[in-house]
Coordinates of C-alpha atoms in Angstrom, one line a residue:
M1 CA -67.3 96.4 148.6
P2 CA -70.2 94.7 150.3
R3 CA -71.0 95.8 153.9
C4 CA -72.4 94.1 157.0
F5 CA -74.3 96.3 159.3
V6 CA -74.0 95.0 162.9
F7 CA -76.8 96.2 165.2
A8 CA -76.1 95.9 168.9
F9 CA -79.1 96.4 171.3
G10 CA -78.6 97.4 174.9
G11 CA -75.9 96.4 177.4
T12 CA -75.7 92.8 176.2
G13 CA -75.4 93.9 172.6
S14 CA -72.5 96.2 173.5
R15 CA -70.7 93.6 175.5
V16 CA -70.9 91.0 172.6
L17 CA -69.8 93.7 170.1
E18 CA -66.9 94.6 172.3
K19 CA -65.7 91.0 172.2
L20 CA -66.2 90.9 168.4
T21 CA -64.0 93.9 168.1
F22 CA -61.2 92.1 169.9
L23 CA -61.6 89.1 167.7
M24 CA -61.5 91.3 164.6
A25 CA -58.3 93.0 165.9
S26 CA -56.7 89.6 166.3
G27 CA -57.5 88.8 162.6
S28 CA -59.9 86.0 163.5
A29 CA -61.5 84.5 160.3
Y30 CA -59.9 87.3 158.3
D31 CA -58.9 85.0 155.4
D32 CA -61.9 82.7 155.5
Q33 CA -64.1 82.8 152.4
S34 CA -67.2 84.8 152.9
G35 CA -70.6 84.0 151.5
Y36 CA -70.5 86.6 148.8
P37 CA -72.2 85.1 145.7
N38 CA -70.2 83.8 142.7
V39 CA -66.9 85.5 143.8
E40 CA -64.0 84.2 146.0
M41 CA -64.0 87.0 148.5
P42 CA -62.4 86.7 152.0
L43 CA -64.3 88.0 154.9
G44 CA -61.6 90.7 155.4
D45 CA -62.7 92.4 152.2
W46 CA -66.1 93.3 153.7
D47 CA -66.8 96.7 155.4
I48 CA -68.1 96.1 158.9
V49 CA -70.5 98.8 160.2
P50 CA -71.4 98.6 163.9
I51 CA -74.5 100.5 165.0
I52 CA -75.3 100.6 168.7
I53 CA -78.9 101.2 169.8
D54 CA -79.5 102.1 173.5
L55 CA -81.6 104.8 175.1
D56 CA -79.2 104.7 178.0
Q57 CA -76.6 107.1 176.5
H58 CA -74.4 106.9 179.6
N59 CA -74.5 103.1 180.0
G60 CA -71.0 101.9 181.3
N61 CA -70.9 98.9 179.0
M62 CA -72.0 100.9 175.9
N63 CA -69.4 103.6 176.6
S64 CA -66.6 101.0 177.1
C65 CA -67.6 99.4 173.8
T66 CA -67.8 102.7 172.0
E67 CA -64.3 103.7 173.2
L68 CA -62.9 100.4 172.0
L69 CA -64.5 100.8 168.6
E70 CA -63.0 104.3 168.3
E71 CA -59.6 103.0 169.2
Y72 CA -59.8 100.3 166.6
H73 CA -61.2 102.7 164.0
H74 CA -58.2 105.1 164.6
I75 CA -55.6 102.3 164.5
H76 CA -57.0 100.7 161.4
H77 CA -57.0 104.0 159.4
A78 CA -53.5 104.7 160.5
I79 CA -52.1 101.5 159.0
Q80 CA -54.4 100.9 156.0
D81 CA -52.6 103.0 153.4
V82 CA -49.7 100.7 152.8
K83 CA -48.4 98.2 150.2
Q84 CA -51.0 95.5 150.7
D85 CA -49.0 92.8 149.0
K86 CA -46.1 93.3 151.5
L87 CA -48.3 92.9 154.6
Q88 CA -48.0 89.7 156.6
H89 CA -49.9 90.7 159.7
K90 CA -53.7 90.4 160.2
F91 CA -54.0 92.8 163.2
F92 CA -56.6 95.5 162.8
R93 CA -57.2 94.6 159.1
Y94 CA -61.0 94.4 159.2
K95 CA -62.5 97.6 157.7
L96 CA -64.5 98.9 160.6
K97 CA -66.6 101.9 159.5
K98 CA -69.1 104.3 161.0
L99 CA -72.4 104.8 159.3
K100 CA -71.3 108.4 158.7
D101 CA -68.2 107.0 156.8
I102 CA -70.5 105.6 154.1
N103 CA -73.3 108.1 154.2
S104 CA -72.5 111.7 155.2
A105 CA -76.1 112.4 155.8
T106 CA -75.8 110.5 159.1
K107 CA -76.3 112.8 162.1
S108 CA -74.4 110.6 164.6
Q109 CA -70.6 111.2 164.7
D110 CA -69.8 107.8 166.3
F111 CA -71.0 104.2 166.4
N112 CA -74.2 105.0 168.4
M113 CA -77.4 105.7 166.5
N114 CA -78.7 109.1 167.5
I115 CA -82.0 108.3 169.3
Q116 CA -81.9 110.9 172.0
N117 CA -85.3 112.3 171.0
V118 CA -86.9 108.9 170.8
G119 CA -88.9 108.0 173.9
K120 CA -88.7 111.5 175.3
H121 CA -88.8 111.2 179.1
T122 CA -91.4 108.6 180.0
L123 CA -93.7 106.2 178.2
S124 CA -96.6 108.6 179.2
D125 CA -94.8 111.5 177.4
S126 CA -94.0 109.3 174.4
I127 CA -97.6 108.3 173.7
G128 CA -99.1 111.7 174.7
F129 CA -101.1 110.0 177.5
Q130 CA -102.5 113.3 178.8
Y131 CA -104.3 113.9 175.6
L132 CA -105.9 110.5 175.2
S133 CA -108.9 111.4 177.4
I134 CA -109.7 114.6 175.7
E135 CA -109.2 113.8 172.0
E136 CA -112.6 112.7 170.6
D137 CA -111.1 110.3 168.1
L138 CA -109.2 108.6 170.9
F139 CA -112.1 108.1 173.4
G140 CA -111.5 105.2 175.7
T141 CA -107.9 104.7 174.6
D142 CA -106.6 106.0 178.0
Q143 CA -108.6 103.3 179.8
L144 CA -107.0 100.7 177.5
V145 CA -103.6 102.0 178.2
N146 CA -104.3 101.9 182.0
L147 CA -105.2 98.2 181.6
L148 CA -102.0 97.4 179.9
Y149 CA -99.6 99.6 181.9
G150 CA -99.4 100.5 185.6
Q151 CA -98.6 104.0 186.7
D152 CA -95.1 103.0 187.6
E153 CA -94.5 101.8 184.0
L154 CA -96.2 104.9 182.5
N155 CA -94.1 107.3 184.5
M156 CA -90.7 105.4 184.6
P157 CA -87.9 107.6 183.3
L158 CA -86.4 106.2 180.1
N159 CA -83.0 107.8 180.3
K160 CA -81.6 104.5 181.6
G161 CA -83.3 102.3 179.1
F162 CA -86.3 100.0 179.7
K163 CA -85.0 98.3 182.8
G164 CA -86.0 94.8 181.8
N165 CA -89.5 95.9 180.5
P166 CA -89.8 94.9 176.8
N167 CA -93.5 95.8 176.9
I168 CA -92.4 99.4 177.2
G169 CA -89.6 99.0 174.6
T170 CA -91.9 97.8 171.9
V171 CA -93.9 101.0 172.0
I172 CA -90.8 103.2 172.0
F173 CA -89.1 101.4 169.2
G174 CA -92.2 101.8 167.1
Q175 CA -91.3 105.5 166.9
L176 CA -87.7 104.7 165.7
K177 CA -88.8 104.0 162.1
N178 CA -88.9 107.7 161.5
N179 CA -85.5 108.4 163.1
P180 CA -83.3 110.3 160.7
D181 CA -80.3 108.0 161.2
F182 CA -82.4 104.9 160.8
R183 CA -83.9 106.4 157.6
T184 CA -80.3 107.0 156.4
F185 CA -79.4 103.4 157.0
L186 CA -82.5 102.2 155.1
N187 CA -81.6 104.3 152.2
T188 CA -77.9 103.2 152.3
V189 CA -78.3 99.4 152.3
S190 CA -77.8 97.5 149.0
S191 CA -78.5 94.1 147.7
E192 CA -74.9 93.0 148.2
D193 CA -75.0 93.8 152.0
R194 CA -75.8 91.7 155.0
I195 CA -77.3 92.6 158.4
F196 CA -76.4 91.0 161.8
I197 CA -78.3 91.8 165.0
I198 CA -77.2 91.2 168.6
G199 CA -79.5 91.4 171.7
S200 CA -80.6 89.6 174.8
I201 CA -84.0 88.0 175.2
F202 CA -84.3 88.5 179.0
G203 CA -83.8 92.3 179.3
G204 CA -85.7 95.3 178.0
T205 CA -83.8 96.9 175.1
G206 CA -82.7 93.8 173.3
A207 CA -85.8 91.8 174.0
S208 CA -88.0 94.5 172.4
G209 CA -85.6 96.0 169.9
L210 CA -84.4 92.8 168.1
P211 CA -87.8 91.5 167.0
W212 CA -88.9 95.0 166.1
L213 CA -85.9 95.5 163.8
L214 CA -86.4 92.2 162.1
K215 CA -90.0 93.0 161.3
T216 CA -89.3 96.6 160.3
L217 CA -86.5 95.5 157.9
R218 CA -88.7 92.9 156.2
N219 CA -91.7 95.2 156.1
P220 CA -90.4 98.8 155.7
V221 CA -92.8 101.8 155.4
N222 CA -92.4 105.0 153.4
I223 CA -89.6 103.7 151.2
N224 CA -89.4 103.1 147.5
K225 CA -90.4 99.7 145.9
N226 CA -86.8 98.8 144.9
K227 CA -85.4 99.4 148.4
T228 CA -88.3 97.4 149.9
Q229 CA -87.4 94.4 147.7
I230 CA -83.8 94.7 148.7
L231 CA -84.7 94.6 152.4
Q232 CA -87.0 91.7 151.9
E233 CA -84.3 89.6 150.2
I234 CA -81.2 90.7 152.1
K235 CA -79.5 88.1 154.3
I236 CA -80.1 88.7 158.0
G237 CA -78.5 86.9 161.0
A238 CA -79.3 87.4 164.7
L239 CA -77.7 86.4 167.9
I240 CA -80.2 85.9 170.8
V241 CA -78.5 85.8 174.1
T242 CA -80.3 83.9 176.8
P243 CA -79.7 84.4 180.6
Y244 CA -76.0 83.9 181.6
F245 CA -75.8 85.8 184.9
R246 CA -77.8 86.7 188.0
L247 CA -78.1 90.0 189.9
Q248 CA -78.0 90.9 193.5
P249 CA -81.6 91.3 194.9
D250 CA -82.5 95.0 195.3
K251 CA -86.0 96.1 196.2
A252 CA -85.3 99.6 195.0
S253 CA -84.4 98.3 191.6
E254 CA -86.8 97.7 188.7
I255 CA -84.7 94.7 187.6
D256 CA -85.2 91.3 189.2
S257 CA -83.0 88.5 187.8
D258 CA -85.4 85.9 189.2
S259 CA -87.7 86.8 186.3
F260 CA -85.0 86.2 183.6
I261 CA -86.0 82.5 183.0
T262 CA -89.7 83.3 182.8
K263 CA -89.1 86.1 180.4
T264 CA -86.9 83.9 178.3
K265 CA -89.5 81.1 178.0
A266 CA -92.1 83.7 177.0
G267 CA -89.7 85.3 174.5
L268 CA -88.7 81.9 172.9
K269 CA -92.4 81.0 172.5
Y270 CA -93.0 84.4 170.8
Y271 CA -90.0 83.8 168.5
E272 CA -91.2 80.3 167.6
H273 CA -94.5 81.5 166.3
N274 CA -94.0 85.2 165.4
V275 CA -90.4 85.9 164.4
Q276 CA -89.4 84.2 161.2
E277 CA -87.7 87.1 159.4
A278 CA -84.1 86.1 160.0
N279 CA -82.2 83.7 157.7
A280 CA -80.1 82.5 160.6
M281 CA -80.7 82.7 164.4
Y282 CA -78.0 81.9 167.0
F283 CA -78.6 81.2 170.6
I284 CA -76.1 81.2 173.5
G285 CA -76.3 81.5 177.3
D286 CA -75.0 79.8 180.5
R287 CA -76.3 77.8 183.4
L288 CA -77.5 80.0 186.3
E289 CA -76.1 78.7 189.6
E290 CA -75.6 79.9 193.1
G291 CA -72.5 82.0 193.5
D292 CA -71.4 85.6 193.3
L293 CA -74.0 87.9 191.8
Y294 CA -73.5 90.9 189.5
P295 CA -74.3 94.3 191.0
N296 CA -77.9 95.3 190.4
E297 CA -77.4 98.6 188.5
E298 CA -80.4 99.7 186.5
G299 CA -78.3 101.7 184.0
G300 CA -76.0 104.7 183.7
K301 CA -72.2 104.6 184.0
E302 CA -72.4 102.3 187.0
Q303 CA -73.8 99.5 184.8
K304 CA -70.6 97.8 183.7
N305 CA -71.0 94.1 184.1
P306 CA -67.8 92.0 184.1
P307 CA -67.0 90.0 180.9
H308 CA -68.4 86.5 180.4
P309 CA -67.3 83.7 178.0
S310 CA -70.8 83.6 176.5
E311 CA -70.2 87.1 175.1
L312 CA -66.9 86.0 173.5
F313 CA -68.2 82.8 172.1
G314 CA -71.4 84.4 171.0
A315 CA -69.4 86.9 168.9
L316 CA -68.2 83.9 166.9
S317 CA -71.7 83.6 165.4
F318 CA -71.0 86.7 163.3
F319 CA -68.1 84.8 161.5
H320 CA -70.3 81.7 161.1
F321 CA -73.1 83.8 159.5
M322 CA -70.7 85.7 157.3
T323 CA -69.1 82.6 155.9
K324 CA -72.4 81.0 154.9
T325 CA -73.3 81.2 151.2
N326 CA -76.6 82.6 150.0
A327 CA -77.6 79.1 149.0
E328 CA -77.0 78.0 152.6
L329 CA -79.4 80.8 153.8
P330 CA -82.5 80.3 151.7
A331 CA -85.2 83.0 151.6
R332 CA -88.3 82.6 153.8
E333 CA -86.6 80.0 156.0
T334 CA -84.9 80.4 159.3
K335 CA -82.0 78.2 160.3
H336 CA -81.4 77.9 164.1
F337 CA -78.0 77.3 165.7
R338 CA -77.0 76.8 169.3
Y339 CA -73.4 77.1 170.6
G340 CA -71.9 74.7 173.1
V341 CA -68.6 73.8 174.6
K342 CA -68.1 70.2 175.6
V343 CA -67.0 70.2 179.2
D344 CA -67.8 68.1 182.2
A345 CA -71.0 69.1 184.1
Q346 CA -69.0 70.2 187.1
Q347 CA -66.2 71.9 185.1
K348 CA -66.3 75.6 185.6
K349 CA -63.1 76.6 183.7
I350 CA -63.0 76.4 179.9
Y351 CA -59.5 76.0 178.3
F352 CA -58.3 75.9 174.7
R353 CA -58.1 72.1 175.0
H354 CA -61.9 72.1 175.0
F355 CA -62.1 73.3 171.4
E356 CA -61.4 70.4 169.1
N357 CA -59.0 71.0 166.2
N358 CA -60.4 71.5 162.7
T359 CA -63.5 73.2 164.0
P360 CA -64.4 76.9 163.4
S361 CA -64.1 77.8 167.1
S362 CA -60.6 76.3 167.2
R363 CA -59.5 78.2 164.1
W364 CA -61.1 81.5 165.1
L365 CA -60.0 81.5 168.7
K366 CA -56.7 79.6 169.4
L367 CA -54.0 81.2 167.2
P368 CA -55.6 84.7 166.7
L369 CA -56.0 85.2 170.5
T370 CA -52.6 83.8 171.2
M371 CA -51.0 86.2 168.7
L372 CA -52.8 89.2 170.1
Y373 CA -52.0 88.1 173.7
L374 CA -48.3 87.8 173.0
S375 CA -48.2 91.0 171.1
S376 CA -49.9 92.8 174.0
I377 CA -47.3 91.3 176.3
V378 CA -44.5 92.6 174.1
F379 CA -45.9 96.0 173.7
K380 CA -47.1 96.6 177.3
K381 CA -44.4 94.7 179.3
V382 CA -41.3 94.2 177.1
M383 CA -40.9 97.2 174.9
P384 CA -41.1 99.8 177.8
T385 CA -38.0 98.1 179.4
L386 CA -35.8 97.7 176.3
H387 CA -32.2 98.7 176.6
A388 CA -30.0 98.8 173.6
P389 CA -26.5 100.5 173.8
E390 CA -25.2 102.3 170.8
P391 CA -22.8 99.7 169.4
Y392 CA -25.4 97.1 168.8
I393 CA -28.7 97.4 167.5
K394 CA -31.7 96.0 166.0
I395 CA -33.6 99.0 167.3
K396 CA -31.0 101.3 165.8
I397 CA -32.0 100.0 162.3
I398 CA -35.6 100.9 163.0
E399 CA -34.6 104.3 164.3
K400 CA -32.9 105.2 161.1
K401 CA -36.1 104.6 159.1
G402 CA -38.9 105.9 161.2
N403 CA -37.9 106.8 164.8
I404 CA -40.0 104.1 166.5
F405 CA -37.0 103.6 168.9
S406 CA -34.5 106.2 170.0
G407 CA -31.3 105.0 171.6
T408 CA -32.3 102.8 174.6
K409 CA -36.1 103.1 174.5
V410 CA -39.1 103.8 172.5
D411 CA -38.9 107.3 171.0
E412 CA -40.7 109.7 173.2
S413 CA -42.2 111.7 170.3
F414 CA -43.7 108.5 168.9
K415 CA -45.1 107.5 172.3
E416 CA -47.0 110.9 172.3
T417 CA -48.8 110.2 169.0
E418 CA -52.5 109.3 169.0
F419 CA -51.7 106.1 167.3
Y420 CA -49.3 104.9 170.0
K421 CA -51.6 105.9 172.8
K422 CA -54.7 104.2 171.3
L423 CA -52.7 101.1 170.5
S424 CA -51.4 101.0 174.1
S425 CA -54.9 101.5 175.4
F426 CA -56.3 98.7 173.2
F427 CA -53.7 96.2 174.2
G428 CA -54.3 97.1 177.9
R429 CA -58.0 96.6 177.5
F430 CA -57.4 93.2 176.0
L431 CA -55.1 92.0 178.8
T432 CA -57.7 93.2 181.3
L433 CA -60.4 91.3 179.5
L434 CA -58.3 88.1 179.7
Q435 CA -57.7 88.6 183.4
D436 CA -61.3 89.3 184.1
L437 CA -62.5 86.2 182.2
E438 CA -60.4 83.9 184.4
E439 CA -60.6 85.6 187.8
R440 CA -64.1 85.2 189.1
E441 CA -63.4 82.0 191.0
K442 CA -66.8 82.0 192.9
S443 CA -68.8 83.4 190.1
N444 CA -72.2 82.1 188.9
H445 CA -70.9 81.4 185.4
H446 CA -68.1 79.5 183.6
L447 CA -64.6 81.0 183.3
F448 CA -62.4 81.1 180.2
T449 CA -58.8 80.6 181.0
P450 CA -56.6 80.2 177.9
F451 CA -53.4 81.9 179.1
M452 CA -53.2 82.1 182.9
T453 CA -52.8 85.9 182.8
N454 CA -53.5 86.4 186.5
P455 CA -50.2 86.8 188.3
Q456 CA -51.8 85.2 191.4
T457 CA -52.6 82.1 189.3
G458 CA -48.9 81.6 188.6
T459 CA -48.1 78.4 186.6
K460 CA -50.6 76.1 188.3
G461 CA -52.7 74.3 185.7
I462 CA -50.0 74.3 183.0
D463 CA -48.6 70.9 184.1
R464 CA -52.1 69.5 183.7
G465 CA -52.2 70.8 180.1
D466 CA -55.1 73.2 181.0
A467 CA -53.6 76.4 179.6
T468 CA -52.0 76.9 176.2
P469 CA -48.3 76.0 175.9
V470 CA -47.6 79.7 175.2
N471 CA -47.4 80.2 179.0
D472 CA -44.9 77.4 179.3
L473 CA -42.7 79.0 176.5
I474 CA -42.5 82.4 178.0
L475 CA -41.8 81.0 181.4
Q476 CA -38.8 78.9 180.2
N477 CA -35.4 80.1 181.3
P478 CA -32.7 80.4 178.6
I479 CA -29.9 77.8 179.0
G480 CA -27.1 79.1 181.2
Q481 CA -29.1 82.1 182.5
S482 CA -30.1 82.8 186.1
K483 CA -33.8 82.7 187.1
T484 CA -33.6 86.3 188.2
K485 CA -33.8 89.6 186.3
G486 CA -30.6 90.5 184.6
R487 CA -28.9 91.2 181.3
F488 CA -29.2 88.9 178.3
N489 CA -27.1 89.3 175.2
G490 CA -29.3 88.3 172.3
T491 CA -28.1 85.9 169.6
K492 CA -26.4 87.5 166.6
Y493 CA -28.2 87.3 163.4
K494 CA -27.0 88.1 159.9
V495 CA -29.6 90.3 158.2
G496 CA -28.4 91.0 154.7
E497 CA -24.9 90.8 153.3
T498 CA -23.0 92.8 155.9
D499 CA -25.2 93.7 158.9
I500 CA -24.9 91.9 162.2
V501 CA -27.8 92.7 164.6
Q502 CA -27.6 92.3 168.3
V503 CA -29.8 93.4 171.1
N504 CA -29.2 93.8 174.8
V505 CA -32.1 93.4 177.2
E506 CA -31.8 94.9 180.6
R507 CA -34.3 95.1 183.5
V508 CA -36.6 92.7 181.6
P509 CA -37.9 89.6 183.4
I510 CA -36.0 86.6 182.1
K511 CA -39.2 84.9 181.0
Y512 CA -39.6 87.4 178.2
V513 CA -36.1 86.9 176.7
H514 CA -37.4 84.3 174.1
L515 CA -39.9 87.0 172.8
I516 CA -37.1 89.6 172.5
D517 CA -35.0 87.1 170.6
A518 CA -37.8 86.3 168.1
L519 CA -38.5 90.0 167.4
M520 CA -35.0 90.5 166.0
L521 CA -35.5 88.2 163.0
P522 CA -38.0 90.2 160.9
V523 CA -36.6 93.7 161.5
Y524 CA -34.4 93.9 158.4
N525 CA -37.2 92.7 156.0
I526 CA -39.8 95.0 157.6
N527 CA -37.7 98.1 157.1
H528 CA -37.1 97.3 153.4
D529 CA -40.8 96.5 152.8
F530 CA -42.0 99.6 154.5
E531 CA -39.4 102.3 154.2
G532 CA -39.9 105.9 155.3
D533 CA -41.5 107.9 158.1
N534 CA -45.0 107.5 156.8
F535 CA -44.9 103.8 157.5
K536 CA -43.6 103.6 161.0
Q537 CA -47.0 102.7 162.4
I538 CA -47.3 99.7 160.1
R539 CA -43.7 98.7 160.8
L540 CA -44.5 98.5 164.5
I541 CA -47.6 96.3 163.8
E542 CA -45.6 94.1 161.4
L543 CA -42.8 93.8 164.0
L544 CA -45.2 92.6 166.6
Y545 CA -47.0 90.1 164.3
R546 CA -44.0 88.7 162.5
G547 CA -41.9 88.5 165.7
V548 CA -44.6 86.7 167.7
Y549 CA -45.4 84.3 164.8
G550 CA -41.7 83.6 164.5
F551 CA -41.5 82.9 168.2
L552 CA -44.3 80.4 168.0
L553 CA -43.0 78.8 164.8
K554 CA -39.5 78.5 166.3
H555 CA -40.9 76.5 169.2
K556 CA -43.2 74.5 166.9
H557 CA -46.2 75.7 168.8
E558 CA -49.3 73.5 168.3
F559 CA -51.5 76.4 167.0
V560 CA -49.0 77.5 164.3
M561 CA -48.3 73.9 163.2
T562 CA -52.0 73.2 163.0
E563 CA -52.5 76.3 160.8
I564 CA -49.7 75.2 158.5
D565 CA -51.1 71.7 158.2
E566 CA -54.6 73.1 157.4
T567 CA -53.3 75.5 154.7

């Protein structure tokens, strides 16, 4: 199968890659036709190989992204060995792989390229500055270096990246071409593959690494002629992130966000005249206004910027690039794309209603994120409070064929498995992401509020049509039921010739009863499609997906009906 290598540079690259991972988990664009030549091949058939490049090996954003990728990787592998023709779900279906998965010669064991020896300790160490004045062949070079770099730049520790100094990064990345993992990648890539690169233009790592990688790929050194031709012809896309946040002023910090715009203007001018190696270049950013500022952390685990809609929307550029045919991406020509959301100038909150139907953004965001959101609600907030007495039981049916549930709750032994823990962590991270995207009321950037996940927000905004009707559905009270917590006897369903299934829900907030009701319908078919202990993980994923989809379909939710109309 063809592969797409996704390079993520620095903190911004990791943050965008993190959002792309959530989108892939939701099944966004999974069935869309990819640009693979002469064959009808959905995007979901590609192998996706993320590669993070960051000298700051303890960066908080990078570590958060790496942990998320590891969780996805584990979940995907746990549910992939099943009867593919029986699958209805699209969750975690993208084939996310490590470079080591496709080439065992790779030294790195995770998604980060092993570059610990690149750059050594300082720029001075990296270029052997102390030897420049004594080597006869290098006479005068030390004076040239002193003209280009101040002592602070020469002696700045590089263990936290380049701290917004691309002039240092360009020198260090020049040494990466001989890195063992990078050489492994060059020897692995084939003519069928594609490459996508993510980085900012206003920082240090992305601003220096992204153009370096483009030029190195198109003009490789010390590699055979056939591989050189492949790299010169392979389709390459790049997302360039322009400024979208500001930092608190800090005289002790090397980073000053007041310089972001100046750096961006200089960078764009450089790209215009000197960077033509990509087939498609995407640009995204946000207006910089007065308001709350991000903490000014130079790097390390403390640098963990809150999520921003630009990162989520920027991740969509990957799908756009991958669904372009080779003919739409001609050689020796760069197509440029900018992303925009049509909102009023003073509108700070972005809702699903701002994405017009029959557009890629609408198709790739609305239903996939809604499905993942509701599944997260079921898994994190509904399933832990299930109560099902012995005489009744949808969950008893599942228990007989896989021990997902035991008596009145999720089976304890299943909850202790790595699969269950990582799935729980992944869903938890997703709910936190949604809350963080909508919470920063005084922030200096736009907010994305699709679901009203913040309990403090309550239902305000729903009557104005701002948030998706999903919120309205789960807040409805069943006819004849009180508005308080209590017991609800689910509707009886006939599943098969003789079985009557019923579920009792106790200690569950009434607003979730409709979700419980919908989960009952697919149970029988799921157990027959995936019978046996080996398939209990996939049964759980199928239960979430089919149940939530049925819930939306039952209520004729706009997003489901639109998908049906389009297909």
